[in-house]
Structures are given as C-alpha cells and as structure tokens.
PDB file of C-alpha atoms in Angstrom:
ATOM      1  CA  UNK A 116      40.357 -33.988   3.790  1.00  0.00           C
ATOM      2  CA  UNK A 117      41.029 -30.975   2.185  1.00  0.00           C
ATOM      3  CA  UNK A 118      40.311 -31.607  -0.896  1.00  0.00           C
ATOM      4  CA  UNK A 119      36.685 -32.236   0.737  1.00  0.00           C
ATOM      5  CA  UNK A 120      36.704 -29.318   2.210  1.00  0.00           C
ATOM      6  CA  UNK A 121      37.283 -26.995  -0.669  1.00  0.00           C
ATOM      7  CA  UNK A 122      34.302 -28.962  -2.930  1.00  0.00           C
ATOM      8  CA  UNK A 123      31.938 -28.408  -0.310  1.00  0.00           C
ATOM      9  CA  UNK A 124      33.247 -24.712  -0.331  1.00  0.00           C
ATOM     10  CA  UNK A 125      32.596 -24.537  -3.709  1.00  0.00           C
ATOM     11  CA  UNK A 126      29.117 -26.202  -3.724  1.00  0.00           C
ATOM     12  CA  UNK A 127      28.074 -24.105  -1.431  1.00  0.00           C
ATOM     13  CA  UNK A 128      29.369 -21.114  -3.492  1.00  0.00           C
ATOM     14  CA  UNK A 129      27.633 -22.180  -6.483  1.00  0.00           C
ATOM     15  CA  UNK A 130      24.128 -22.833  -4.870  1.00  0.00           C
ATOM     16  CA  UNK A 131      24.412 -18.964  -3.143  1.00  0.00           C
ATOM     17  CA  UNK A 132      25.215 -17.690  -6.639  1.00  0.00           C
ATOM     18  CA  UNK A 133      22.417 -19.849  -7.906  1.00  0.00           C
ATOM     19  CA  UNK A 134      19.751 -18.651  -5.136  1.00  0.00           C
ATOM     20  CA  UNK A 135      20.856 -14.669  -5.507  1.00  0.00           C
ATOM     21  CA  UNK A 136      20.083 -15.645  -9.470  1.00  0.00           C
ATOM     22  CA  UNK A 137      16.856 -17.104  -8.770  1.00  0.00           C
ATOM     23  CA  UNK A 138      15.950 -13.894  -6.167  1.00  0.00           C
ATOM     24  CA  UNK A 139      17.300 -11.041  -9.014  1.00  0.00           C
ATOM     25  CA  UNK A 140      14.936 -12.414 -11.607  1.00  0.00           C
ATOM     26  CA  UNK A 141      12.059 -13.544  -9.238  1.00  0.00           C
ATOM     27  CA  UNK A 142      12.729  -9.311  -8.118  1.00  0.00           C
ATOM     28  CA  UNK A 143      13.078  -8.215 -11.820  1.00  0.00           C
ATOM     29  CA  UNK A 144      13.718  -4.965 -10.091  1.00  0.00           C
ATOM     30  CA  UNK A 145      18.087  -3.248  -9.974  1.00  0.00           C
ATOM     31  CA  UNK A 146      18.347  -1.597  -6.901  1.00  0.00           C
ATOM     32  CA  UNK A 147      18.324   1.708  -8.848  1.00  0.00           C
ATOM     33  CA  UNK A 148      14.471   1.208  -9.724  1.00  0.00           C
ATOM     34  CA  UNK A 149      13.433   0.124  -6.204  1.00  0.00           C
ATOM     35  CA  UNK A 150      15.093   3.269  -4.753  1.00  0.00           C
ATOM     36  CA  UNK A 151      13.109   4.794  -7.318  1.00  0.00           C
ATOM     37  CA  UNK A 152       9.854   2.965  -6.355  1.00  0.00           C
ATOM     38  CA  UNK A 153      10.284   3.757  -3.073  1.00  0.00           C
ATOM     39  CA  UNK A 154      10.959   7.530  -3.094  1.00  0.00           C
ATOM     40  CA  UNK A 155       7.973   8.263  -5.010  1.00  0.00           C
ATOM     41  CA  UNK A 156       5.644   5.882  -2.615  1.00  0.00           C
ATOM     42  CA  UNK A 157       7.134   8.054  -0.126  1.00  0.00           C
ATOM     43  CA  UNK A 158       6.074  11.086  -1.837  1.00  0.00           C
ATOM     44  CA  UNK A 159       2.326   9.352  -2.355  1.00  0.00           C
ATOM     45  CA  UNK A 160       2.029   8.323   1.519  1.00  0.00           C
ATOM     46  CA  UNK A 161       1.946  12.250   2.056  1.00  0.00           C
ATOM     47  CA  UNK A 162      -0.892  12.870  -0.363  1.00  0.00           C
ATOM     48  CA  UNK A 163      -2.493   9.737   0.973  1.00  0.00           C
ATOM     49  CA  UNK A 164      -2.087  11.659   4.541  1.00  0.00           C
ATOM     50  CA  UNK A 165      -3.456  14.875   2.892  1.00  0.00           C
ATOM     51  CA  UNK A 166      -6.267  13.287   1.517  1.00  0.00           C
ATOM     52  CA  UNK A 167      -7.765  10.911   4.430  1.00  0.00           C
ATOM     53  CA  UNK A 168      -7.568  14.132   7.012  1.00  0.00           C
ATOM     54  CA  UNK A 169      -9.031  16.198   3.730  1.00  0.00           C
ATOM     55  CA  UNK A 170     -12.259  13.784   3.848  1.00  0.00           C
ATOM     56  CA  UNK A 171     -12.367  12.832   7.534  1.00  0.00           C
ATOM     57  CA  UNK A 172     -12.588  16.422   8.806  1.00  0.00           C
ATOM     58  CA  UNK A 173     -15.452  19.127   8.361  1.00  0.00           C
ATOM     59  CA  UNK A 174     -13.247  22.694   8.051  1.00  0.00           C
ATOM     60  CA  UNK A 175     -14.330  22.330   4.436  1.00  0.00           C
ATOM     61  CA  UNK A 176     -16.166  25.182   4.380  1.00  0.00           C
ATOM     62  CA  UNK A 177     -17.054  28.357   7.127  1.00  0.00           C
ATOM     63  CA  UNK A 178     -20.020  30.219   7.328  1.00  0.00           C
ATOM     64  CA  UNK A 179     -20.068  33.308   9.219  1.00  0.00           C
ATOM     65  CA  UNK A 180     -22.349  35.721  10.157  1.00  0.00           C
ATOM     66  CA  UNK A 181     -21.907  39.733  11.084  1.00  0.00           C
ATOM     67  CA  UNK A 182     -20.833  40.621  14.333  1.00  0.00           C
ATOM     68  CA  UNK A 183     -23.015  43.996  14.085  1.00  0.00           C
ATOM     69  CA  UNK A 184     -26.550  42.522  15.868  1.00  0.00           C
ATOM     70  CA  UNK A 185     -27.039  43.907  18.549  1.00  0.00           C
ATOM     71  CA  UNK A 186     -25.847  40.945  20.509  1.00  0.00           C
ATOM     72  CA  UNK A 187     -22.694  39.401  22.481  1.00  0.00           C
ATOM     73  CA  UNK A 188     -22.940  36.447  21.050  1.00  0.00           C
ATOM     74  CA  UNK A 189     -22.717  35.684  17.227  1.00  0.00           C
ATOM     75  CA  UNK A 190     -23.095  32.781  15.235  1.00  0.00           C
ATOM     76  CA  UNK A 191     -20.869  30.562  12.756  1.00  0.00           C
ATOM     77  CA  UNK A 192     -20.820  27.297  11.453  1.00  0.00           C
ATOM     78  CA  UNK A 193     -18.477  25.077   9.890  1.00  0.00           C
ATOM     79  CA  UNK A 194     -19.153  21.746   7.426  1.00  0.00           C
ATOM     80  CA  UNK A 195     -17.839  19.069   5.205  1.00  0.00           C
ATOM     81  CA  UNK A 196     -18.725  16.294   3.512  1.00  0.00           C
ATOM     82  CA  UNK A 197     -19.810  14.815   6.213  1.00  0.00           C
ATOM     83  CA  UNK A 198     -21.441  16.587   8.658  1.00  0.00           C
ATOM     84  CA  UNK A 199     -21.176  20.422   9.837  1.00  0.00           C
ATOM     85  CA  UNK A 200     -20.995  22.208  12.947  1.00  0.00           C
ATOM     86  CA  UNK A 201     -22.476  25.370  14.241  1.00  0.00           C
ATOM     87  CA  UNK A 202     -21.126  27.472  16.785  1.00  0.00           C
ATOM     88  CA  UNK A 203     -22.165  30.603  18.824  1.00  0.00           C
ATOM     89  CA  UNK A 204     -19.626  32.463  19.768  1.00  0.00           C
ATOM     90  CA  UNK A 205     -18.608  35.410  22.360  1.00  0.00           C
ATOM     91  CA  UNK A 206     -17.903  38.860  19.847  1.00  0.00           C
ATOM     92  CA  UNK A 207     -15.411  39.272  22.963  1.00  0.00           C
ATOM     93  CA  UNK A 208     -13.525  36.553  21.461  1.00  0.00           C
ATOM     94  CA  UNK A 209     -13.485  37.291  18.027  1.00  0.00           C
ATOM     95  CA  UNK A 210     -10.971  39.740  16.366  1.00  0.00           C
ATOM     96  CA  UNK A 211     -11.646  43.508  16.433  1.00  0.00           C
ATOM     97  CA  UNK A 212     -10.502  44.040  12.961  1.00  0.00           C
ATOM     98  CA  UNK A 213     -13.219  41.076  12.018  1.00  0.00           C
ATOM     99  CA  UNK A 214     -16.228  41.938  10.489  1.00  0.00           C
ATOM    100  CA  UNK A 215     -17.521  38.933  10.569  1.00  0.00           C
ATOM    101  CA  UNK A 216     -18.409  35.956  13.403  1.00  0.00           C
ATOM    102  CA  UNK A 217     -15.370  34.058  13.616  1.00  0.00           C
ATOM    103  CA  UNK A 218     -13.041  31.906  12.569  1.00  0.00           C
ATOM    104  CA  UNK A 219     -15.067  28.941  13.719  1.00  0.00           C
ATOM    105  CA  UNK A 220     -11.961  27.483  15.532  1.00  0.00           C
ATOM    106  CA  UNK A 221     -12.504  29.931  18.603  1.00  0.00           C
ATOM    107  CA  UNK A 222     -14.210  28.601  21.791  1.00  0.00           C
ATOM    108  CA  UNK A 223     -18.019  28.510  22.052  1.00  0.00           C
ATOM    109  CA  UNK A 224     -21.330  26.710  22.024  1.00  0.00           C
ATOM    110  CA  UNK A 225     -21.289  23.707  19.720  1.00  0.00           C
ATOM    111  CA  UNK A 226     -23.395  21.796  17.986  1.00  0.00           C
ATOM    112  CA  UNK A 227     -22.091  18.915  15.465  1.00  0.00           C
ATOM    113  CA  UNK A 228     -24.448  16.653  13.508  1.00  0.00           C
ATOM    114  CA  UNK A 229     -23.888  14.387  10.578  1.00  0.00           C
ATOM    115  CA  UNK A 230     -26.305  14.846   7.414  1.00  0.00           C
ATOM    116  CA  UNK A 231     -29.460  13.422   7.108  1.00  0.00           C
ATOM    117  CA  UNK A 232     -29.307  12.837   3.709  1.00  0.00           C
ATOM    118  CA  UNK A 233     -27.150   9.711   4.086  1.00  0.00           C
ATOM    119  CA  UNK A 234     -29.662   8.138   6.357  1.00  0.00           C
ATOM    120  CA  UNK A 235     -33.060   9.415   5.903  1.00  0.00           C
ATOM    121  CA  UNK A 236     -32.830  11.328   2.617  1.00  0.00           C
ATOM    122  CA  UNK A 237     -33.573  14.336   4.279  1.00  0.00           C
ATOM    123  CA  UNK A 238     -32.162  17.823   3.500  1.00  0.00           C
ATOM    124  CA  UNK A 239     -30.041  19.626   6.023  1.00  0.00           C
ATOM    125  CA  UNK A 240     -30.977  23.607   7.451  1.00  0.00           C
ATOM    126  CA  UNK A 241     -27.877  25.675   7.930  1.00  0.00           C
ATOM    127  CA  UNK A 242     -29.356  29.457   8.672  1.00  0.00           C
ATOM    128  CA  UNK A 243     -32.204  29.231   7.361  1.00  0.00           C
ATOM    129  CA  UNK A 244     -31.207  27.426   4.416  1.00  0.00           C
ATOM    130  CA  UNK A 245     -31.255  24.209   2.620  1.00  0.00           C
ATOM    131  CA  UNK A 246     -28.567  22.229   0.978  1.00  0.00           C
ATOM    132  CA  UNK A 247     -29.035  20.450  -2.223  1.00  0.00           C
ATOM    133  CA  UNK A 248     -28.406  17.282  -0.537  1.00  0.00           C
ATOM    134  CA  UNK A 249     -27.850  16.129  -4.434  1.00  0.00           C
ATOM    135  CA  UNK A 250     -24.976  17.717  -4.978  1.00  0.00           C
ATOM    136  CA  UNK A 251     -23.465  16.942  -1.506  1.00  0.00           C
ATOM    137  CA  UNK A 252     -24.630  13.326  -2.003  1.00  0.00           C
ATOM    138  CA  UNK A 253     -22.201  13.822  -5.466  1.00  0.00           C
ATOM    139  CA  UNK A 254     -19.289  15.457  -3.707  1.00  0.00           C
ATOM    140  CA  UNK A 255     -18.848  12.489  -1.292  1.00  0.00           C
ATOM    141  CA  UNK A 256     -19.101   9.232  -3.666  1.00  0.00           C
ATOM    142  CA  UNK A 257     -16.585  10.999  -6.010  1.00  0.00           C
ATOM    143  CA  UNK A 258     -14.164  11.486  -3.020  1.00  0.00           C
ATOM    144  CA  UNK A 259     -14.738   7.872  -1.299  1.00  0.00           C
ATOM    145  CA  UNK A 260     -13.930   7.087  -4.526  1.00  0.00           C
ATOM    146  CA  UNK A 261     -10.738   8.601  -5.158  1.00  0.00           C
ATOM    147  CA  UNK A 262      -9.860   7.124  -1.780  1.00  0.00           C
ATOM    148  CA  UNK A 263     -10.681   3.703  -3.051  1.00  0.00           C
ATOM    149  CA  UNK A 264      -8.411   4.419  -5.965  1.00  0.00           C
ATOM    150  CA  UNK A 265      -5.719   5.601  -3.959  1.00  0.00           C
ATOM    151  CA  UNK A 266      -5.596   2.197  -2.208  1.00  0.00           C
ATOM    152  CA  UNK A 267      -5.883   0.124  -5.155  1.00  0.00           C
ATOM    153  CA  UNK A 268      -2.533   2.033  -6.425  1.00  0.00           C
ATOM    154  CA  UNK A 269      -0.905   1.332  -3.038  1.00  0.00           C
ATOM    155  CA  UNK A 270      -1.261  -1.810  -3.385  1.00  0.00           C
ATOM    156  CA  UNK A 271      -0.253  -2.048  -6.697  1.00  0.00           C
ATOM    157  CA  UNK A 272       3.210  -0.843  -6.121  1.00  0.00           C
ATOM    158  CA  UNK A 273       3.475  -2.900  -3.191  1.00  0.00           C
ATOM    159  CA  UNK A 274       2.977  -5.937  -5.532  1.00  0.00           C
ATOM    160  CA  UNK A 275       5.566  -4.039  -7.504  1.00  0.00           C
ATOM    161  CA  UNK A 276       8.205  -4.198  -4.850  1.00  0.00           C
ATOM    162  CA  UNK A 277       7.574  -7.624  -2.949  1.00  0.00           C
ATOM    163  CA  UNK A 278       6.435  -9.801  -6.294  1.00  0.00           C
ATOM    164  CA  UNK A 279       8.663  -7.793  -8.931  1.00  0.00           C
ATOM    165  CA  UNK A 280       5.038  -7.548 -10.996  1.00  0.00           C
ATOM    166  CA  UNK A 281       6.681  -4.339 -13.003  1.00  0.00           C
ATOM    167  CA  UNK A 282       3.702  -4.344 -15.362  1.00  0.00           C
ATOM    168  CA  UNK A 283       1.228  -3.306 -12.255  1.00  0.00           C
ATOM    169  CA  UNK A 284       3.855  -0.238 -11.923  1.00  0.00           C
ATOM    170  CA  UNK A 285       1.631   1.307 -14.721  1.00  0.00           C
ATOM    171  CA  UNK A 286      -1.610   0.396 -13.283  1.00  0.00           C
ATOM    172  CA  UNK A 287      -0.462   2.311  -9.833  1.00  0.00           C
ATOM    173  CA  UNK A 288       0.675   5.117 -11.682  1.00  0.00           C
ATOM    174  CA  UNK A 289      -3.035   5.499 -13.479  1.00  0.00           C
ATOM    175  CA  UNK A 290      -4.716   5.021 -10.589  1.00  0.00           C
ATOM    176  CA  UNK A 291      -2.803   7.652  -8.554  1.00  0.00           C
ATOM    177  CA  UNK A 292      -3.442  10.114 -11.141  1.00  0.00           C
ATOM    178  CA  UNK A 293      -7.395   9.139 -11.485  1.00  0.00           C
ATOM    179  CA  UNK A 294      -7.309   9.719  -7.335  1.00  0.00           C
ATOM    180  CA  UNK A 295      -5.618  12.609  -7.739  1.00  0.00           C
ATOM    181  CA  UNK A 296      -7.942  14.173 -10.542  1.00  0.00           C
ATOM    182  CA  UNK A 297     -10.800  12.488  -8.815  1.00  0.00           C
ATOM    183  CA  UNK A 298     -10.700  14.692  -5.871  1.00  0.00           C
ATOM    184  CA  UNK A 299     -10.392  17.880  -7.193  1.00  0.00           C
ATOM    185  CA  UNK A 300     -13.318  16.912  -8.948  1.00  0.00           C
ATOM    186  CA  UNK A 301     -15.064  16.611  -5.186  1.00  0.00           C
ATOM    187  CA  UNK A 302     -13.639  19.785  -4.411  1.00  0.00           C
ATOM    188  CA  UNK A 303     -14.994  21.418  -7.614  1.00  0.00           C
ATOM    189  CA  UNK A 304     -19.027  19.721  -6.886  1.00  0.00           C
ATOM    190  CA  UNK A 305     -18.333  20.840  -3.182  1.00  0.00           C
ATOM    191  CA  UNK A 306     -17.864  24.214  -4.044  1.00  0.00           C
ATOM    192  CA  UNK A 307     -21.028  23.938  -6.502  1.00  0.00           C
ATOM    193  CA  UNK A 308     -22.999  22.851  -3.256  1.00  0.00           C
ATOM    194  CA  UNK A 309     -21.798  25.693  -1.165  1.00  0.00           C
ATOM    195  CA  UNK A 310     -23.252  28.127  -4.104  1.00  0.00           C
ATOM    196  CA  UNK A 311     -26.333  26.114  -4.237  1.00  0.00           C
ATOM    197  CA  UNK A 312     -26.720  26.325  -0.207  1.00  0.00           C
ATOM    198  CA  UNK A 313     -26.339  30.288  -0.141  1.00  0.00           C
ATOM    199  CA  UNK A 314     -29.191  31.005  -3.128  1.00  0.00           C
ATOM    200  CA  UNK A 315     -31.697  28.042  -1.174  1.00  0.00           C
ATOM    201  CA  UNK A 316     -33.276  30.544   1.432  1.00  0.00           C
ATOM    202  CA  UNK A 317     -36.222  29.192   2.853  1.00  0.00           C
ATOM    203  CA  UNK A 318     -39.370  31.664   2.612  1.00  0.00           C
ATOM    204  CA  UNK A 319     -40.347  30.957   6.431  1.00  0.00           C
ATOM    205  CA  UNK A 320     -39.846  33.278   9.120  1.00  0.00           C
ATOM    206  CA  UNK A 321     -37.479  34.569  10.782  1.00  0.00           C
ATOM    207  CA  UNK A 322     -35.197  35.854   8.142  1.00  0.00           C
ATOM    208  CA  UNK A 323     -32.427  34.348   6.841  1.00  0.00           C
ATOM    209  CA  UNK A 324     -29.177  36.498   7.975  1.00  0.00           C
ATOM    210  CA  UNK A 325     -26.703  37.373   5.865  1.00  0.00           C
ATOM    211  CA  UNK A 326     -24.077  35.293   5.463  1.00  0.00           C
ATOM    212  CA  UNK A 327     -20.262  35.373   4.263  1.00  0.00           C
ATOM    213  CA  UNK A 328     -17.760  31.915   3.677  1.00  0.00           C
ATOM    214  CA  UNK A 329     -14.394  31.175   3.200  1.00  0.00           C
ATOM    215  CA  UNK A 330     -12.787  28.042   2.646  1.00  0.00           C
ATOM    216  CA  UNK A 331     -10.991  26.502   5.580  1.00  0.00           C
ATOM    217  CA  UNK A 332      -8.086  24.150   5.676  1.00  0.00           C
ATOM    218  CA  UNK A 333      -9.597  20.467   5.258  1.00  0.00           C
ATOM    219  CA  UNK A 334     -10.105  21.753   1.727  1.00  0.00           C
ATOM    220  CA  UNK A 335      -6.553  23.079   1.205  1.00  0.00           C
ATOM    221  CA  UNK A 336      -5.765  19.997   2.248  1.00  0.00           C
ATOM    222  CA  UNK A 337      -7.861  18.036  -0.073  1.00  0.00           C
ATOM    223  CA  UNK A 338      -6.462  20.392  -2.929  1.00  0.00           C
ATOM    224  CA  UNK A 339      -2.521  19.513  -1.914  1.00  0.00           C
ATOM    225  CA  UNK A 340      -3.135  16.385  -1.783  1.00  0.00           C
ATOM    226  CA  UNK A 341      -5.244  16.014  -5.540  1.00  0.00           C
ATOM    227  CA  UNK A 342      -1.936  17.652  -6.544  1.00  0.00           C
ATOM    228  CA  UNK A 343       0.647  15.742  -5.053  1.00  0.00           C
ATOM    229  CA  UNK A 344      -1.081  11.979  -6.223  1.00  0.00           C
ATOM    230  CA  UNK A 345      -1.170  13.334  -9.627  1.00  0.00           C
ATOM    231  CA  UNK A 346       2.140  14.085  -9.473  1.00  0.00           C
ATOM    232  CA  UNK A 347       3.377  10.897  -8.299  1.00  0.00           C
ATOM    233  CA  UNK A 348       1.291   8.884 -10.612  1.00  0.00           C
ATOM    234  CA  UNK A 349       3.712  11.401 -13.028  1.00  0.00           C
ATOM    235  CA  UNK A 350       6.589  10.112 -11.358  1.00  0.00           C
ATOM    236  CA  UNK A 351       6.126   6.203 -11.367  1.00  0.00           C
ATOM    237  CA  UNK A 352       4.625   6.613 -15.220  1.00  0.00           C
ATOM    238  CA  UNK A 353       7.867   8.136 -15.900  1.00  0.00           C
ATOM    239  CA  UNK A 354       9.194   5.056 -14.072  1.00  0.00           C
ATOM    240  CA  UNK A 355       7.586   2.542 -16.413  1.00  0.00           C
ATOM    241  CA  UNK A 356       8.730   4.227 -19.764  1.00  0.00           C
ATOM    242  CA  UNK A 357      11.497   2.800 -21.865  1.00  0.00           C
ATOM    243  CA  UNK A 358      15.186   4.715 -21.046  1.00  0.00           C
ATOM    244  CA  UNK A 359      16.650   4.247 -25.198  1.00  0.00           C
ATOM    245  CA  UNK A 360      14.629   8.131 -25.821  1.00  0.00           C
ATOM    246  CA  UNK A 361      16.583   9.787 -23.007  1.00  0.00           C
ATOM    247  CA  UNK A 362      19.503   7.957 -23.592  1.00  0.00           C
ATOM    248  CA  UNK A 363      19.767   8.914 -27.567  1.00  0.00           C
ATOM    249  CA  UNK A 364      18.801  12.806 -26.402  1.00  0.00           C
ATOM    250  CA  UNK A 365      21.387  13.102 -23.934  1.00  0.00           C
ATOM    251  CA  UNK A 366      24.380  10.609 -25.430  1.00  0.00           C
ATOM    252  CA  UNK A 367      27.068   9.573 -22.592  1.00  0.00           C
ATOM    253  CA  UNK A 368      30.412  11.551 -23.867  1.00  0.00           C
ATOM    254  CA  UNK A 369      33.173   9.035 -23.994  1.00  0.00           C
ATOM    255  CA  UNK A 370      36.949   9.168 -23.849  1.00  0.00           C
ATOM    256  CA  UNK A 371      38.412  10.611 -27.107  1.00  0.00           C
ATOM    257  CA  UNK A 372      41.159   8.742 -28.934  1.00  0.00           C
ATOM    258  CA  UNK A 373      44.099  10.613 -28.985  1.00  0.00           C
TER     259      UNK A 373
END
C-alpha cells in the first residue's frame, strides 16, 4: 500500500513537471521579459489615453477676438478635428489683464456643430472665414489612422503575452512608433489648416474681425501622447534585440582567484 502510494506520488510529480514544461515553452517568455512587456504596455495605455481624448475633443485650437468693441459681449470659438464651437461671451467674465475674448472655457452662449465637409463636402465659416476643408479632411485620416495603428500594436503585444508569439513583439514596437510619428504628423497638417483658415477671408460684408489663436490642451495632449508611443515602441524594440552586445560592453566581474 505504500509502495502504491509513493508511485502515484511520483506520477503525479512527473506529469506537473511535464505540464509546467509544456506551459514555459508554449509561453517562450522568463518572467523577467513579461515584467518587461508589461511595464512598457503600461507606459503605452497612457499615450493610448492621451491620444483618444487628443482626437475625441475640439480644444485643438482657440480663436479669439478683442474685447475693445464697443460691446459687453465678445466672441470666441474653439475647434478640432472634428467639429468647432463658438461662443459669445460676457467681457465681465473674462480677465482684466486679457486683451483678448476668452479662454473659450468660460460660461456663455454656445454653439457646437460638426464639419460639413465630412458629409456634404461643404466648407465651414468661422468669422468670416473659410477653412480649407482639404487640409482638415488630411489632418483627420492621418490621425484615425495613427489610432488604427495604435490598436493593431495593442494587440500585437497582447498576442505577445497570452500566445508567447515573441516575433509580433517587433511588429508592436513598429507600429507604436508609426502611431506615434503619425500623429504629430496630424498635429503638424492641423496647424497648416489653422494658417490656411486665418489668410481665407471672405470678400463679403461685414468685415472680418481681427482675430488672435492659441493652441489649447486637446493638442498638448495629442503632442504627449505622439511622444510617449514613440517612446514605447523604443522600449519594446529594445525588448526584441539580442542581449550578447550589452553583455560583452558591460562584462559581469567575477570572483578573483586568490
């Protein structure tokens, strides 16, 4: 009876061994890489955060104009990729040490609309002038598509840690980078359309007023967040190379004979 015992003890031993075998090289990952893995996904969720509240949001861009008309009231607006919002505002309200109408986060009159151009094709009037729906049109593919990048890497490090596929490690990292890259390249054609939408005043009456911008925080936070995905596709690149360089650099020191 004991004897029993003890060989089903030790066939049971055997096929755990076995199993934690087959699960180590079905993983293909030590528990040094996947700590790894992990820390820099965590540092990519936050760019991933930075980015979808970058795009989803319209504080892109303000446009004010000068308190000095002869009014209360004053008027500023506020867009994105998306859509934009004007605003007229009490001069009560706004700073004293403010030249201009603003910032467009202060109580007041609203009016939010998406662009035309995604619809109908038509231009969109901010003040008595015209965006270059082109270049708008430009800005927004480029960032929906550094969003669809962004999720393709996601997934590929996910694969990564449930599958052990360590060769899609590299194909994350190059496709965090491209998002990365990808929208500061929006940012860069969205700042090309502001320019264009300042020098497009339209010739009929009444006049254009003057105008001043400043860029708002949905685009600081599209900027932070181009950096910190290039960064991390950095990171798990750096992952994915071979450690026999670092290791011949920076030899271990052993015990000296004596």
């Amino acid at each position: 009876m004991m004897w029993s015992n003890f060989l089903m003890q030790e066939e049971d031993r055997r096929r755990g061994a076995s199993g934690r075998a087959r699960g180590q090289h079905k993983s293909g990952l030590s528990p040094e890489q996947e700590g790894k893995i992990k820390l820099v996904l965590l540092l990519t969720s936050v760019g991933a955060t930075l980015a979808v509240l970058a795009v989803g949001t319209e504080f892109w861009v303000e446009l004010n104009t000068f308190k000095a008309n002869g009014s209360v009231v004053c008027d500023a607006a506020h867009l994105g990729l998306w859509k934009m919002c004007t605003k007229r505002l009490w001069q009560a309200d706004v700073p004293v040490d403010r030249e201009t109408c603003g910032p467009a986060e202060l109580p007041g009159e609203a009016n939010c609309t998406y662009f035309k151009f995604f619809t109908t094709g038509e231009n969109a009037h901010i003040f008595q002038r015209t965006t270059k729906k082109e270049v708008n049109l430009a800005a927004a593919v480029i960032a929906v598509l550094s969003l669809a990048v962004m999720v393709l890497g996601c997934l590929c490090v996910i694969m990564v840690l449930s599958k052990g596929a360590e060769f899609l490690l590299r194909v994350g990292a190059v496709c965090f980078g491209l998002s990365g890259l990808l929208l500061l390249v929006s940012l860069e054609v969205f700042r090309h359309s502001v320019q264009a939408l300042l020098q497009r005043v339209g010739p009929e009456p009444p006049a254009a007023p003057a105008l001043t911008y400043e860029y708002s925080w949905s685009l600081g936070c599209g900027m932070g967040a181009g950096l910190v995905l290039m960064l991390a596709g950095i990171c798990f690149l750096s992952l994915t190379l071979p450690s026999w360089p670092w290791s011949s650099l920076c030899p271990k020191q052993g015990h000296r004979a004596t």
